[in-house]
């Protein structure tokens, strides 16, 4: 079954409204729109299981609020099987992506994005990410739908430190 997926592009100030643009019909849908990919980075080198455990526990208690697929980016190699099994048991619609750790977290997001269909919304989460309340992913998607494609982040600040400081962005 062929589907036409319609998205509105933001228009420059002063231009007339335009008709929506049709994008690739092979993208998975959520509520008649698109399906988000959640990408979480797990550094294989070092002891990061405590942070991964906090991520998983808050993921399970603070529901995302929207259907999505999940990928754990295994940065720097293959983890012990119990770590992989832990993620599989606790996160639905999960797959793994092996990355050699070049470019650290951003390098993993970039390499994963290059393998996805164009315009796939990807919510990138660092190792330290965790959630405070349910509906966290739904809020990001609502901003995306309201304002169009762009860069949306959580806990982003320039005042605290003069660089891009965030635990998640889409």
PDB file of C-alpha atoms in Angstrom:
ATOM      1  CA  UNK A   1       0.000   0.000   0.000  1.00  0.00           C
ATOM      2  CA  UNK A   2       1.511   3.331  -1.062  1.00  0.00           C
ATOM      3  CA  UNK A   3       1.220   6.156   1.427  1.00  0.00           C
ATOM      4  CA  UNK A   4       1.661   9.849   0.874  1.00  0.00           C
ATOM      5  CA  UNK A   5       3.237  11.507   3.869  1.00  0.00           C
ATOM      6  CA  UNK A   6       2.683  15.228   4.064  1.00  0.00           C
ATOM      7  CA  UNK A   7       4.880  17.605   6.024  1.00  0.00           C
ATOM      8  CA  UNK A   8       4.832  21.377   6.115  1.00  0.00           C
ATOM      9  CA  UNK A   9       8.077  23.205   5.551  1.00  0.00           C
ATOM     10  CA  UNK A  10       8.654  26.455   7.461  1.00  0.00           C
ATOM     11  CA  UNK A  11       8.411  29.473   5.189  1.00  0.00           C
ATOM     12  CA  UNK A  12      10.532  32.618   5.306  1.00  0.00           C
ATOM     13  CA  UNK A  13       8.870  35.658   6.840  1.00  0.00           C
ATOM     14  CA  UNK A  14       6.834  37.586   4.289  1.00  0.00           C
ATOM     15  CA  UNK A  15       6.282  34.724   1.837  1.00  0.00           C
ATOM     16  CA  UNK A  16       2.839  33.396   0.975  1.00  0.00           C
ATOM     17  CA  UNK A  17       1.761  30.050   2.419  1.00  0.00           C
ATOM     18  CA  UNK A  18       2.568  27.106   0.187  1.00  0.00           C
ATOM     19  CA  UNK A  19       1.154  23.651  -0.304  1.00  0.00           C
ATOM     20  CA  UNK A  20       2.669  20.855   1.778  1.00  0.00           C
ATOM     21  CA  UNK A  21       5.464  18.803   0.254  1.00  0.00           C
ATOM     22  CA  UNK A  22       5.147  15.052  -0.168  1.00  0.00           C
ATOM     23  CA  UNK A  23       8.098  13.105   1.196  1.00  0.00           C
ATOM     24  CA  UNK A  24       9.170   9.511   0.756  1.00  0.00           C
ATOM     25  CA  UNK A  25       6.210   7.123   1.120  1.00  0.00           C
ATOM     26  CA  UNK A  26       8.393   4.332   2.528  1.00  0.00           C
ATOM     27  CA  UNK A  27       8.893   6.005   5.918  1.00  0.00           C
ATOM     28  CA  UNK A  28       7.210   4.261   8.849  1.00  0.00           C
ATOM     29  CA  UNK A  29       4.234   6.127  10.278  1.00  0.00           C
ATOM     30  CA  UNK A  30       3.068   7.128  13.723  1.00  0.00           C
ATOM     31  CA  UNK A  31      -0.432   8.531  14.021  1.00  0.00           C
ATOM     32  CA  UNK A  32      -0.478   9.194  10.272  1.00  0.00           C
ATOM     33  CA  UNK A  33       2.809  11.121  10.361  1.00  0.00           C
ATOM     34  CA  UNK A  34       6.327   9.754  10.881  1.00  0.00           C
ATOM     35  CA  UNK A  35       8.124   7.405  13.246  1.00  0.00           C
ATOM     36  CA  UNK A  36      10.967   8.729  15.379  1.00  0.00           C
ATOM     37  CA  UNK A  37      14.197   6.844  15.952  1.00  0.00           C
ATOM     38  CA  UNK A  38      15.575   7.081  19.488  1.00  0.00           C
ATOM     39  CA  UNK A  39      19.388   6.770  19.454  1.00  0.00           C
ATOM     40  CA  UNK A  40      21.152   6.191  22.806  1.00  0.00           C
ATOM     41  CA  UNK A  41      24.951   6.025  23.039  1.00  0.00           C
ATOM     42  CA  UNK A  42      26.541   3.359  25.218  1.00  0.00           C
ATOM     43  CA  UNK A  43      30.355   3.646  25.479  1.00  0.00           C
ATOM     44  CA  UNK A  44      31.686   0.092  25.625  1.00  0.00           C
ATOM     45  CA  UNK A  45      35.068   1.086  27.067  1.00  0.00           C
ATOM     46  CA  UNK A  46      34.839   2.025  30.733  1.00  0.00           C
ATOM     47  CA  UNK A  47      32.207   1.534  33.395  1.00  0.00           C
ATOM     48  CA  UNK A  48      28.997   3.125  32.124  1.00  0.00           C
ATOM     49  CA  UNK A  49      26.484   0.483  33.165  1.00  0.00           C
ATOM     50  CA  UNK A  50      25.234   2.606  36.085  1.00  0.00           C
ATOM     51  CA  UNK A  51      24.315   5.413  33.694  1.00  0.00           C
ATOM     52  CA  UNK A  52      22.724   2.950  31.275  1.00  0.00           C
ATOM     53  CA  UNK A  53      20.742   1.473  34.147  1.00  0.00           C
ATOM     54  CA  UNK A  54      19.425   4.932  35.117  1.00  0.00           C
ATOM     55  CA  UNK A  55      18.493   5.560  31.455  1.00  0.00           C
ATOM     56  CA  UNK A  56      16.598   2.247  31.211  1.00  0.00           C
ATOM     57  CA  UNK A  57      14.853   2.630  34.575  1.00  0.00           C
ATOM     58  CA  UNK A  58      13.617   6.144  33.795  1.00  0.00           C
ATOM     59  CA  UNK A  59      12.670   5.060  30.261  1.00  0.00           C
ATOM     60  CA  UNK A  60      10.437   2.374  31.758  1.00  0.00           C
ATOM     61  CA  UNK A  61       8.845   4.603  34.433  1.00  0.00           C
ATOM     62  CA  UNK A  62       8.544   7.815  32.374  1.00  0.00           C
ATOM     63  CA  UNK A  63       6.780   6.663  29.222  1.00  0.00           C
ATOM     64  CA  UNK A  64       7.846   8.391  25.973  1.00  0.00           C
ATOM     65  CA  UNK A  65       4.254   9.122  24.987  1.00  0.00           C
ATOM     66  CA  UNK A  66       4.673   8.192  21.317  1.00  0.00           C
ATOM     67  CA  UNK A  67       5.549   5.069  19.354  1.00  0.00           C
ATOM     68  CA  UNK A  68       9.164   4.918  18.176  1.00  0.00           C
ATOM     69  CA  UNK A  69      12.022   2.609  17.330  1.00  0.00           C
ATOM     70  CA  UNK A  70      15.190   2.532  19.437  1.00  0.00           C
ATOM     71  CA  UNK A  71      18.859   2.009  18.653  1.00  0.00           C
ATOM     72  CA  UNK A  72      21.679   1.637  21.139  1.00  0.00           C
ATOM     73  CA  UNK A  73      24.885   2.896  19.568  1.00  0.00           C
ATOM     74  CA  UNK A  74      27.644   0.665  20.910  1.00  0.00           C
ATOM     75  CA  UNK A  75      30.528   3.101  20.874  1.00  0.00           C
ATOM     76  CA  UNK A  76      33.931   1.452  20.793  1.00  0.00           C
ATOM     77  CA  UNK A  77      33.162  -2.243  20.353  1.00  0.00           C
ATOM     78  CA  UNK A  78      30.858  -4.993  21.468  1.00  0.00           C
ATOM     79  CA  UNK A  79      29.738  -5.009  25.119  1.00  0.00           C
ATOM     80  CA  UNK A  80      29.477  -8.106  27.286  1.00  0.00           C
ATOM     81  CA  UNK A  81      26.386 -10.128  26.358  1.00  0.00           C
ATOM     82  CA  UNK A  82      24.656  -9.364  29.678  1.00  0.00           C
ATOM     83  CA  UNK A  83      24.683  -5.644  28.825  1.00  0.00           C
ATOM     84  CA  UNK A  84      23.100  -6.273  25.415  1.00  0.00           C
ATOM     85  CA  UNK A  85      20.553  -8.643  26.974  1.00  0.00           C
ATOM     86  CA  UNK A  86      19.674  -5.995  29.572  1.00  0.00           C
ATOM     87  CA  UNK A  87      18.837  -3.442  26.875  1.00  0.00           C
ATOM     88  CA  UNK A  88      16.846  -6.007  24.845  1.00  0.00           C
ATOM     89  CA  UNK A  89      14.766  -7.042  27.886  1.00  0.00           C
ATOM     90  CA  UNK A  90      13.874  -3.472  28.801  1.00  0.00           C
ATOM     91  CA  UNK A  91      13.504  -1.424  25.633  1.00  0.00           C
ATOM     92  CA  UNK A  92      10.971  -2.377  22.933  1.00  0.00           C
ATOM     93  CA  UNK A  93      11.665  -2.146  19.177  1.00  0.00           C
ATOM     94  CA  UNK A  94      15.407  -2.169  19.849  1.00  0.00           C
ATOM     95  CA  UNK A  95      18.384  -2.695  17.589  1.00  0.00           C
ATOM     96  CA  UNK A  96      22.113  -2.110  18.016  1.00  0.00           C
ATOM     97  CA  UNK A  97      24.559  -0.104  15.928  1.00  0.00           C
ATOM     98  CA  UNK A  98      28.292  -0.764  16.226  1.00  0.00           C
ATOM     99  CA  UNK A  99      30.495   2.326  16.021  1.00  0.00           C
ATOM    100  CA  UNK A 100      34.268   2.542  16.441  1.00  0.00           C
ATOM    101  CA  UNK A 101      34.062   5.649  18.688  1.00  0.00           C
ATOM    102  CA  UNK A 102      35.543   8.047  16.118  1.00  0.00           C
ATOM    103  CA  UNK A 103      33.951  11.392  16.846  1.00  0.00           C
ATOM    104  CA  UNK A 104      32.644  10.008  20.140  1.00  0.00           C
ATOM    105  CA  UNK A 105      28.849  10.379  20.582  1.00  0.00           C
ATOM    106  CA  UNK A 106      28.411  12.767  17.655  1.00  0.00           C
ATOM    107  CA  UNK A 107      30.356  10.416  15.395  1.00  0.00           C
ATOM    108  CA  UNK A 108      27.992   7.586  16.300  1.00  0.00           C
ATOM    109  CA  UNK A 109      24.901   9.705  15.610  1.00  0.00           C
ATOM    110  CA  UNK A 110      26.373  10.839  12.304  1.00  0.00           C
ATOM    111  CA  UNK A 111      27.253   7.345  11.097  1.00  0.00           C
ATOM    112  CA  UNK A 112      23.822   6.050  12.076  1.00  0.00           C
ATOM    113  CA  UNK A 113      22.074   8.966  10.339  1.00  0.00           C
ATOM    114  CA  UNK A 114      23.963   8.213   7.116  1.00  0.00           C
ATOM    115  CA  UNK A 115      22.342   4.760   7.081  1.00  0.00           C
ATOM    116  CA  UNK A 116      18.768   6.026   7.563  1.00  0.00           C
ATOM    117  CA  UNK A 117      16.278   7.201   4.941  1.00  0.00           C
ATOM    118  CA  UNK A 118      16.544  10.977   4.409  1.00  0.00           C
ATOM    119  CA  UNK A 119      14.507  13.151   6.772  1.00  0.00           C
ATOM    120  CA  UNK A 120      14.123  10.435   9.435  1.00  0.00           C
ATOM    121  CA  UNK A 121      13.621  12.230  12.755  1.00  0.00           C
ATOM    122  CA  UNK A 122      16.285  10.953  15.162  1.00  0.00           C
ATOM    123  CA  UNK A 123      16.312  11.846  18.855  1.00  0.00           C
ATOM    124  CA  UNK A 124      19.931  11.525  20.023  1.00  0.00           C
ATOM    125  CA  UNK A 125      20.610  10.823  23.696  1.00  0.00           C
ATOM    126  CA  UNK A 126      23.957  10.823  25.437  1.00  0.00           C
ATOM    127  CA  UNK A 127      25.103   8.224  27.944  1.00  0.00           C
ATOM    128  CA  UNK A 128      24.033  10.446  30.846  1.00  0.00           C
ATOM    129  CA  UNK A 129      20.480  10.993  29.573  1.00  0.00           C
ATOM    130  CA  UNK A 130      17.551  10.109  31.809  1.00  0.00           C
ATOM    131  CA  UNK A 131      13.946  11.240  32.075  1.00  0.00           C
ATOM    132  CA  UNK A 132      11.963  13.191  34.666  1.00  0.00           C
ATOM    133  CA  UNK A 133       8.366  12.807  33.461  1.00  0.00           C
ATOM    134  CA  UNK A 134       6.243  10.923  30.971  1.00  0.00           C
ATOM    135  CA  UNK A 135       5.623  12.358  27.515  1.00  0.00           C
ATOM    136  CA  UNK A 136       9.221  13.525  26.965  1.00  0.00           C
ATOM    137  CA  UNK A 137       9.443  12.205  23.384  1.00  0.00           C
ATOM    138  CA  UNK A 138       5.916  13.323  22.501  1.00  0.00           C
ATOM    139  CA  UNK A 139       6.880  16.907  23.445  1.00  0.00           C
ATOM    140  CA  UNK A 140       9.872  16.817  21.096  1.00  0.00           C
ATOM    141  CA  UNK A 141       7.742  15.453  18.248  1.00  0.00           C
ATOM    142  CA  UNK A 142       5.064  18.085  18.866  1.00  0.00           C
ATOM    143  CA  UNK A 143       7.701  20.821  18.545  1.00  0.00           C
ATOM    144  CA  UNK A 144       8.954  19.183  15.325  1.00  0.00           C
ATOM    145  CA  UNK A 145       5.427  19.026  13.908  1.00  0.00           C
ATOM    146  CA  UNK A 146       4.584  22.591  14.944  1.00  0.00           C
ATOM    147  CA  UNK A 147       7.781  24.314  13.808  1.00  0.00           C
ATOM    148  CA  UNK A 148       9.142  21.975  11.121  1.00  0.00           C
ATOM    149  CA  UNK A 149      12.456  20.198  10.754  1.00  0.00           C
ATOM    150  CA  UNK A 150      15.228  21.698  12.809  1.00  0.00           C
ATOM    151  CA  UNK A 151      17.397  21.103  15.846  1.00  0.00           C
ATOM    152  CA  UNK A 152      15.487  20.710  19.114  1.00  0.00           C
ATOM    153  CA  UNK A 153      17.257  19.983  22.383  1.00  0.00           C
ATOM    154  CA  UNK A 154      16.792  19.211  26.032  1.00  0.00           C
ATOM    155  CA  UNK A 155      18.770  20.962  28.737  1.00  0.00           C
ATOM    156  CA  UNK A 156      20.695  22.983  26.161  1.00  0.00           C
ATOM    157  CA  UNK A 157      22.480  26.024  27.564  1.00  0.00           C
ATOM    158  CA  UNK A 158      25.050  28.560  26.509  1.00  0.00           C
ATOM    159  CA  UNK A 159      25.069  30.520  29.755  1.00  0.00           C
ATOM    160  CA  UNK A 160      26.551  27.790  31.960  1.00  0.00           C
ATOM    161  CA  UNK A 161      29.372  26.826  29.586  1.00  0.00           C
ATOM    162  CA  UNK A 162      30.184  28.433  26.235  1.00  0.00           C
ATOM    163  CA  UNK A 163      29.587  25.348  24.089  1.00  0.00           C
ATOM    164  CA  UNK A 164      26.720  23.103  23.015  1.00  0.00           C
ATOM    165  CA  UNK A 165      25.826  21.382  26.282  1.00  0.00           C
ATOM    166  CA  UNK A 166      22.903  18.985  26.110  1.00  0.00           C
ATOM    167  CA  UNK A 167      21.945  15.435  26.968  1.00  0.00           C
ATOM    168  CA  UNK A 168      19.540  15.045  24.059  1.00  0.00           C
ATOM    169  CA  UNK A 169      18.662  16.603  20.741  1.00  0.00           C
ATOM    170  CA  UNK A 170      16.487  15.869  17.731  1.00  0.00           C
TER     171      UNK A 170
END
